[in-house]
Structure formats: C-alpha cells, structure tokens
PDB file of N, CA, C and O in Angstrom:
ATOM      1  N   UNK A 114      11.583  16.372  12.973  1.00  0.00           N
ATOM      2  CA  UNK A 114      10.946  16.496  11.682  1.00  0.00           C
ATOM      3  C   UNK A 114       9.803  15.479  11.606  1.00  0.00           C
ATOM      4  O   UNK A 114       9.980  14.310  11.939  1.00  0.00           O
ATOM      5  N   UNK A 115       8.653  15.925  11.182  1.00  0.00           N
ATOM      6  CA  UNK A 115       7.517  15.029  11.001  1.00  0.00           C
ATOM      7  C   UNK A 115       7.253  14.851   9.508  1.00  0.00           C
ATOM      8  O   UNK A 115       7.309  15.804   8.730  1.00  0.00           O
ATOM      9  N   UNK A 116       6.994  13.622   9.136  1.00  0.00           N
ATOM     10  CA  UNK A 116       6.733  13.278   7.742  1.00  0.00           C
ATOM     11  C   UNK A 116       5.338  12.676   7.671  1.00  0.00           C
ATOM     12  O   UNK A 116       5.001  11.811   8.479  1.00  0.00           O
ATOM     13  N   UNK A 117       4.507  13.126   6.723  1.00  0.00           N
ATOM     14  CA  UNK A 117       3.174  12.528   6.584  1.00  0.00           C
ATOM     15  C   UNK A 117       3.274  11.038   6.254  1.00  0.00           C
ATOM     16  O   UNK A 117       4.196  10.600   5.553  1.00  0.00           O
ATOM     17  N   UNK A 118       2.338  10.262   6.776  1.00  0.00           N
ATOM     18  CA  UNK A 118       2.355   8.819   6.570  1.00  0.00           C
ATOM     19  C   UNK A 118       2.258   8.458   5.093  1.00  0.00           C
ATOM     20  O   UNK A 118       2.956   7.557   4.624  1.00  0.00           O
ATOM     21  N   UNK A 119       1.429   9.155   4.347  1.00  0.00           N
ATOM     22  CA  UNK A 119       1.272   8.834   2.924  1.00  0.00           C
ATOM     23  C   UNK A 119       2.580   9.051   2.173  1.00  0.00           C
ATOM     24  O   UNK A 119       2.918   8.293   1.259  1.00  0.00           O
ATOM     25  N   UNK A 120       3.348  10.060   2.565  1.00  0.00           N
ATOM     26  CA  UNK A 120       4.626  10.327   1.902  1.00  0.00           C
ATOM     27  C   UNK A 120       5.638   9.228   2.230  1.00  0.00           C
ATOM     28  O   UNK A 120       6.369   8.755   1.361  1.00  0.00           O
ATOM     29  N   UNK A 121       5.662   8.800   3.495  1.00  0.00           N
ATOM     30  CA  UNK A 121       6.567   7.732   3.909  1.00  0.00           C
ATOM     31  C   UNK A 121       6.245   6.433   3.174  1.00  0.00           C
ATOM     32  O   UNK A 121       7.141   5.751   2.673  1.00  0.00           O
ATOM     33  N   UNK A 122       4.949   6.102   3.091  1.00  0.00           N
ATOM     34  CA  UNK A 122       4.544   4.874   2.406  1.00  0.00           C
ATOM     35  C   UNK A 122       4.882   4.955   0.918  1.00  0.00           C
ATOM     36  O   UNK A 122       5.329   3.970   0.324  1.00  0.00           O
ATOM     37  N   UNK A 123       4.701   6.122   0.319  1.00  0.00           N
ATOM     38  CA  UNK A 123       5.035   6.287  -1.093  1.00  0.00           C
ATOM     39  C   UNK A 123       6.536   6.109  -1.324  1.00  0.00           C
ATOM     40  O   UNK A 123       6.952   5.466  -2.299  1.00  0.00           O
ATOM     41  N   UNK A 124       7.354   6.655  -0.436  1.00  0.00           N
ATOM     42  CA  UNK A 124       8.812   6.516  -0.575  1.00  0.00           C
ATOM     43  C   UNK A 124       9.257   5.067  -0.397  1.00  0.00           C
ATOM     44  O   UNK A 124      10.070   4.561  -1.172  1.00  0.00           O
ATOM     45  N   UNK A 125       8.716   4.393   0.611  1.00  0.00           N
ATOM     46  CA  UNK A 125       9.062   2.986   0.830  1.00  0.00           C
ATOM     47  C   UNK A 125       8.605   2.142  -0.354  1.00  0.00           C
ATOM     48  O   UNK A 125       9.320   1.245  -0.806  1.00  0.00           O
ATOM     49  N   UNK A 126       7.426   2.427  -0.875  1.00  0.00           N
ATOM     50  CA  UNK A 126       6.935   1.696  -2.039  1.00  0.00           C
ATOM     51  C   UNK A 126       7.791   1.916  -3.269  1.00  0.00           C
ATOM     52  O   UNK A 126       8.089   0.975  -4.006  1.00  0.00           O
ATOM     53  N   UNK A 127       8.218   3.143  -3.484  1.00  0.00           N
ATOM     54  CA  UNK A 127       9.063   3.452  -4.635  1.00  0.00           C
ATOM     55  C   UNK A 127      10.409   2.744  -4.529  1.00  0.00           C
ATOM     56  O   UNK A 127      10.882   2.152  -5.506  1.00  0.00           O
ATOM     57  N   UNK A 128      11.007   2.769  -3.350  1.00  0.00           N
ATOM     58  CA  UNK A 128      12.283   2.079  -3.155  1.00  0.00           C
ATOM     59  C   UNK A 128      12.104   0.571  -3.321  1.00  0.00           C
ATOM     60  O   UNK A 128      12.932  -0.098  -3.950  1.00  0.00           O
ATOM     61  N   UNK A 129      11.011   0.028  -2.794  1.00  0.00           N
ATOM     62  CA  UNK A 129      10.746  -1.398  -2.947  1.00  0.00           C
ATOM     63  C   UNK A 129      10.560  -1.807  -4.393  1.00  0.00           C
ATOM     64  O   UNK A 129      11.053  -2.848  -4.826  1.00  0.00           O
ATOM     65  N   UNK A 130       9.873  -0.973  -5.158  1.00  0.00           N
ATOM     66  CA  UNK A 130       9.665  -1.275  -6.578  1.00  0.00           C
ATOM     67  C   UNK A 130      10.988  -1.214  -7.332  1.00  0.00           C
ATOM     68  O   UNK A 130      11.271  -2.043  -8.190  1.00  0.00           O
ATOM     69  N   UNK A 131      11.825  -0.241  -6.996  1.00  0.00           N
ATOM     70  CA  UNK A 131      13.120  -0.113  -7.672  1.00  0.00           C
ATOM     71  C   UNK A 131      14.057  -1.275  -7.322  1.00  0.00           C
ATOM     72  O   UNK A 131      14.798  -1.748  -8.175  1.00  0.00           O
ATOM     73  N   UNK A 132      14.034  -1.733  -6.064  1.00  0.00           N
ATOM     74  CA  UNK A 132      14.952  -2.788  -5.650  1.00  0.00           C
ATOM     75  C   UNK A 132      14.480  -4.186  -6.030  1.00  0.00           C
ATOM     76  O   UNK A 132      15.253  -5.011  -6.487  1.00  0.00           O
ATOM     77  N   UNK A 133      13.193  -4.475  -5.820  1.00  0.00           N
ATOM     78  CA  UNK A 133      12.684  -5.832  -6.022  1.00  0.00           C
ATOM     79  C   UNK A 133      12.257  -6.065  -7.464  1.00  0.00           C
ATOM     80  O   UNK A 133      12.319  -7.185  -7.960  1.00  0.00           O
ATOM     81  N   UNK A 134      11.815  -5.040  -8.151  1.00  0.00           N
ATOM     82  CA  UNK A 134      11.335  -5.115  -9.529  1.00  0.00           C
ATOM     83  C   UNK A 134      10.194  -6.121  -9.714  1.00  0.00           C
ATOM     84  O   UNK A 134      10.283  -7.053 -10.516  1.00  0.00           O
ATOM     85  N   UNK A 135       9.075  -5.925  -8.954  1.00  0.00           N
ATOM     86  CA  UNK A 135       7.937  -6.826  -9.177  1.00  0.00           C
ATOM     87  C   UNK A 135       7.246  -6.459 -10.492  1.00  0.00           C
ATOM     88  O   UNK A 135       7.395  -5.346 -10.996  1.00  0.00           O
ATOM     89  N   UNK A 136       6.479  -7.388 -11.051  1.00  0.00           N
ATOM     90  CA  UNK A 136       5.743  -7.066 -12.278  1.00  0.00           C
ATOM     91  C   UNK A 136       4.716  -5.962 -12.018  1.00  0.00           C
ATOM     92  O   UNK A 136       4.149  -5.867 -10.929  1.00  0.00           O
ATOM     93  N   UNK A 137       4.491  -5.144 -13.017  1.00  0.00           N
ATOM     94  CA  UNK A 137       3.566  -4.015 -12.877  1.00  0.00           C
ATOM     95  C   UNK A 137       2.158  -4.486 -12.545  1.00  0.00           C
ATOM     96  O   UNK A 137       1.465  -3.861 -11.755  1.00  0.00           O
ATOM     97  N   UNK A 138       1.730  -5.613 -13.119  1.00  0.00           N
ATOM     98  CA  UNK A 138       0.375  -6.105 -12.839  1.00  0.00           C
ATOM     99  C   UNK A 138       0.215  -6.461 -11.371  1.00  0.00           C
ATOM    100  O   UNK A 138      -0.850  -6.264 -10.799  1.00  0.00           O
ATOM    101  N   UNK A 139       1.282  -6.961 -10.739  1.00  0.00           N
ATOM    102  CA  UNK A 139       1.204  -7.311  -9.325  1.00  0.00           C
ATOM    103  C   UNK A 139       1.055  -6.064  -8.459  1.00  0.00           C
ATOM    104  O   UNK A 139       0.269  -6.044  -7.511  1.00  0.00           O
ATOM    105  N   UNK A 140       1.777  -5.017  -8.799  1.00  0.00           N
ATOM    106  CA  UNK A 140       1.668  -3.762  -8.061  1.00  0.00           C
ATOM    107  C   UNK A 140       0.252  -3.201  -8.183  1.00  0.00           C
ATOM    108  O   UNK A 140      -0.350  -2.780  -7.190  1.00  0.00           O
ATOM    109  N   UNK A 141      -0.296  -3.236  -9.381  1.00  0.00           N
ATOM    110  CA  UNK A 141      -1.641  -2.703  -9.610  1.00  0.00           C
ATOM    111  C   UNK A 141      -2.689  -3.537  -8.870  1.00  0.00           C
ATOM    112  O   UNK A 141      -3.601  -2.983  -8.245  1.00  0.00           O
ATOM    113  N   UNK A 142      -2.563  -4.859  -8.897  1.00  0.00           N
ATOM    114  CA  UNK A 142      -3.507  -5.719  -8.193  1.00  0.00           C
ATOM    115  C   UNK A 142      -3.462  -5.463  -6.686  1.00  0.00           C
ATOM    116  O   UNK A 142      -4.503  -5.389  -6.030  1.00  0.00           O
ATOM    117  N   UNK A 143      -2.271  -5.315  -6.113  1.00  0.00           N
ATOM    118  CA  UNK A 143      -2.154  -5.039  -4.681  1.00  0.00           C
ATOM    119  C   UNK A 143      -2.749  -3.691  -4.311  1.00  0.00           C
ATOM    120  O   UNK A 143      -3.410  -3.555  -3.278  1.00  0.00           O
ATOM    121  N   UNK A 144      -2.522  -2.678  -5.139  1.00  0.00           N
ATOM    122  CA  UNK A 144      -3.086  -1.356  -4.858  1.00  0.00           C
ATOM    123  C   UNK A 144      -4.608  -1.369  -4.942  1.00  0.00           C
ATOM    124  O   UNK A 144      -5.289  -0.854  -4.046  1.00  0.00           O
ATOM    125  N   UNK A 145      -5.149  -1.957  -5.986  1.00  0.00           N
ATOM    126  CA  UNK A 145      -6.608  -2.009  -6.136  1.00  0.00           C
ATOM    127  C   UNK A 145      -7.227  -2.891  -5.062  1.00  0.00           C
ATOM    128  O   UNK A 145      -8.259  -2.555  -4.475  1.00  0.00           O
ATOM    129  N   UNK A 146      -6.589  -4.028  -4.766  1.00  0.00           N
ATOM    130  CA  UNK A 146      -7.094  -4.907  -3.720  1.00  0.00           C
ATOM    131  C   UNK A 146      -7.103  -4.245  -2.359  1.00  0.00           C
ATOM    132  O   UNK A 146      -8.051  -4.381  -1.592  1.00  0.00           O
ATOM    133  N   UNK A 147      -6.046  -3.519  -2.037  1.00  0.00           N
ATOM    134  CA  UNK A 147      -5.998  -2.803  -0.766  1.00  0.00           C
ATOM    135  C   UNK A 147      -7.057  -1.722  -0.681  1.00  0.00           C
ATOM    136  O   UNK A 147      -7.684  -1.527   0.363  1.00  0.00           O
ATOM    137  N   UNK A 148      -7.273  -1.029  -1.784  1.00  0.00           N
ATOM    138  CA  UNK A 148      -8.301   0.011  -1.814  1.00  0.00           C
ATOM    139  C   UNK A 148      -9.689  -0.589  -1.611  1.00  0.00           C
ATOM    140  O   UNK A 148     -10.495  -0.062  -0.854  1.00  0.00           O
ATOM    141  N   UNK A 149      -9.959  -1.706  -2.276  1.00  0.00           N
ATOM    142  CA  UNK A 149     -11.271  -2.344  -2.147  1.00  0.00           C
ATOM    143  C   UNK A 149     -11.468  -2.946  -0.759  1.00  0.00           C
ATOM    144  O   UNK A 149     -12.567  -2.885  -0.207  1.00  0.00           O
ATOM    145  N   UNK A 150     -10.418  -3.522  -0.181  1.00  0.00           N
ATOM    146  CA  UNK A 150     -10.538  -4.086   1.163  1.00  0.00           C
ATOM    147  C   UNK A 150     -10.765  -3.001   2.211  1.00  0.00           C
ATOM    148  O   UNK A 150     -11.474  -3.211   3.188  1.00  0.00           O
ATOM    149  N   UNK A 151     -10.163  -1.848   2.010  1.00  0.00           N
ATOM    150  CA  UNK A 151     -10.312  -0.763   2.977  1.00  0.00           C
ATOM    151  C   UNK A 151     -11.734  -0.234   3.017  1.00  0.00           C
ATOM    152  O   UNK A 151     -12.152   0.354   4.012  1.00  0.00           O
ATOM    153  N   UNK A 152     -12.492  -0.460   1.959  1.00  0.00           N
ATOM    154  CA  UNK A 152     -13.862   0.043   1.891  1.00  0.00           C
ATOM    155  C   UNK A 152     -14.886  -1.083   2.025  1.00  0.00           C
ATOM    156  O   UNK A 152     -16.054  -0.886   1.733  1.00  0.00           O
ATOM    157  N   UNK A 153     -14.446  -2.263   2.464  1.00  0.00           N
ATOM    158  CA  UNK A 153     -15.364  -3.396   2.554  1.00  0.00           C
ATOM    159  C   UNK A 153     -15.789  -3.649   3.997  1.00  0.00           C
ATOM    160  O   UNK A 153     -15.385  -2.942   4.917  1.00  0.00           O
ATOM    161  N   UNK A 154     -16.569  -4.691   4.183  1.00  0.00           N
ATOM    162  CA  UNK A 154     -17.022  -5.058   5.526  1.00  0.00           C
ATOM    163  C   UNK A 154     -15.875  -5.624   6.357  1.00  0.00           C
ATOM    164  O   UNK A 154     -15.991  -5.752   7.570  1.00  0.00           O
ATOM    165  N   UNK A 155     -14.755  -5.959   5.729  1.00  0.00           N
ATOM    166  CA  UNK A 155     -13.594  -6.472   6.445  1.00  0.00           C
ATOM    167  C   UNK A 155     -12.733  -5.367   7.052  1.00  0.00           C
ATOM    168  O   UNK A 155     -11.804  -5.660   7.798  1.00  0.00           O
ATOM    169  N   UNK A 156     -13.038  -4.128   6.725  1.00  0.00           N
ATOM    170  CA  UNK A 156     -12.213  -3.008   7.194  1.00  0.00           C
ATOM    171  C   UNK A 156     -12.077  -2.941   8.713  1.00  0.00           C
ATOM    172  O   UNK A 156     -10.973  -2.729   9.203  1.00  0.00           O
ATOM    173  N   UNK A 157     -13.147  -3.127   9.503  1.00  0.00           N
ATOM    174  CA  UNK A 157     -12.960  -3.090  10.966  1.00  0.00           C
ATOM    175  C   UNK A 157     -12.042  -4.198  11.478  1.00  0.00           C
ATOM    176  O   UNK A 157     -11.247  -3.967  12.391  1.00  0.00           O
ATOM    177  N   UNK A 158     -12.106  -5.382  10.892  1.00  0.00           N
ATOM    178  CA  UNK A 158     -11.242  -6.481  11.327  1.00  0.00           C
ATOM    179  C   UNK A 158      -9.786  -6.192  10.968  1.00  0.00           C
ATOM    180  O   UNK A 158      -8.879  -6.439  11.761  1.00  0.00           O
ATOM    181  N   UNK A 159      -9.564  -5.643   9.785  1.00  0.00           N
ATOM    182  CA  UNK A 159      -8.210  -5.292   9.373  1.00  0.00           C
ATOM    183  C   UNK A 159      -7.659  -4.195  10.254  1.00  0.00           C
ATOM    184  O   UNK A 159      -6.494  -4.229  10.685  1.00  0.00           O
ATOM    185  N   UNK A 160      -8.494  -3.218  10.554  1.00  0.00           N
ATOM    186  CA  UNK A 160      -8.066  -2.103  11.415  1.00  0.00           C
ATOM    187  C   UNK A 160      -7.715  -2.591  12.801  1.00  0.00           C
ATOM    188  O   UNK A 160      -6.722  -2.126  13.389  1.00  0.00           O
ATOM    189  N   UNK A 161      -8.474  -3.518  13.329  1.00  0.00           N
ATOM    190  CA  UNK A 161      -8.212  -4.025  14.678  1.00  0.00           C
ATOM    191  C   UNK A 161      -6.905  -4.826  14.729  1.00  0.00           C
ATOM    192  O   UNK A 161      -6.184  -4.753  15.716  1.00  0.00           O
ATOM    193  N   UNK A 162      -6.612  -5.556  13.667  1.00  0.00           N
ATOM    194  CA  UNK A 162      -5.395  -6.386  13.687  1.00  0.00           C
ATOM    195  C   UNK A 162      -4.135  -5.577  13.410  1.00  0.00           C
ATOM    196  O   UNK A 162      -3.056  -5.980  13.812  1.00  0.00           O
ATOM    197  N   UNK A 163      -4.262  -4.446  12.745  1.00  0.00           N
ATOM    198  CA  UNK A 163      -3.071  -3.657  12.431  1.00  0.00           C
ATOM    199  C   UNK A 163      -2.728  -2.649  13.519  1.00  0.00           C
ATOM    200  O   UNK A 163      -1.689  -2.015  13.435  1.00  0.00           O
ATOM    201  N   UNK A 164      -3.578  -2.515  14.510  1.00  0.00           N
ATOM    202  CA  UNK A 164      -3.283  -1.549  15.585  1.00  0.00           C
ATOM    203  C   UNK A 164      -2.560  -2.185  16.719  1.00  0.00           C
ATOM    204  O   UNK A 164      -2.521  -3.263  17.038  1.00  0.00           O
TER     205      UNK A 164
END
C-alpha cells in the first residue's frame, strides 16, 4: 500500500497535536514559517540537509 506523503504528514501532525496539545499560535507560526522558508533563498540549503 502506498500513502501520499502529504497525507502521512497530516496524520502524524494531527496525532501530535492531539497528544502533545501545543498552543494553537505555535502550530500556526510553525506552519507559516515553514511555508515562508520553503519559498526563500534558504530553500536549497534546507533541501540539501534533509536529503
């Protein structure tokens, strides 16, 4: 069975939010920060380190 990566990440994130109960503002800041970093000049460096 193959599962799309976005679905797996969404499931892990949902379980993490339910178990750890971080503040909503922290979740929003991490999501927006990740989105902005992925579209910045740092994206190639991040991509190289995560592979």
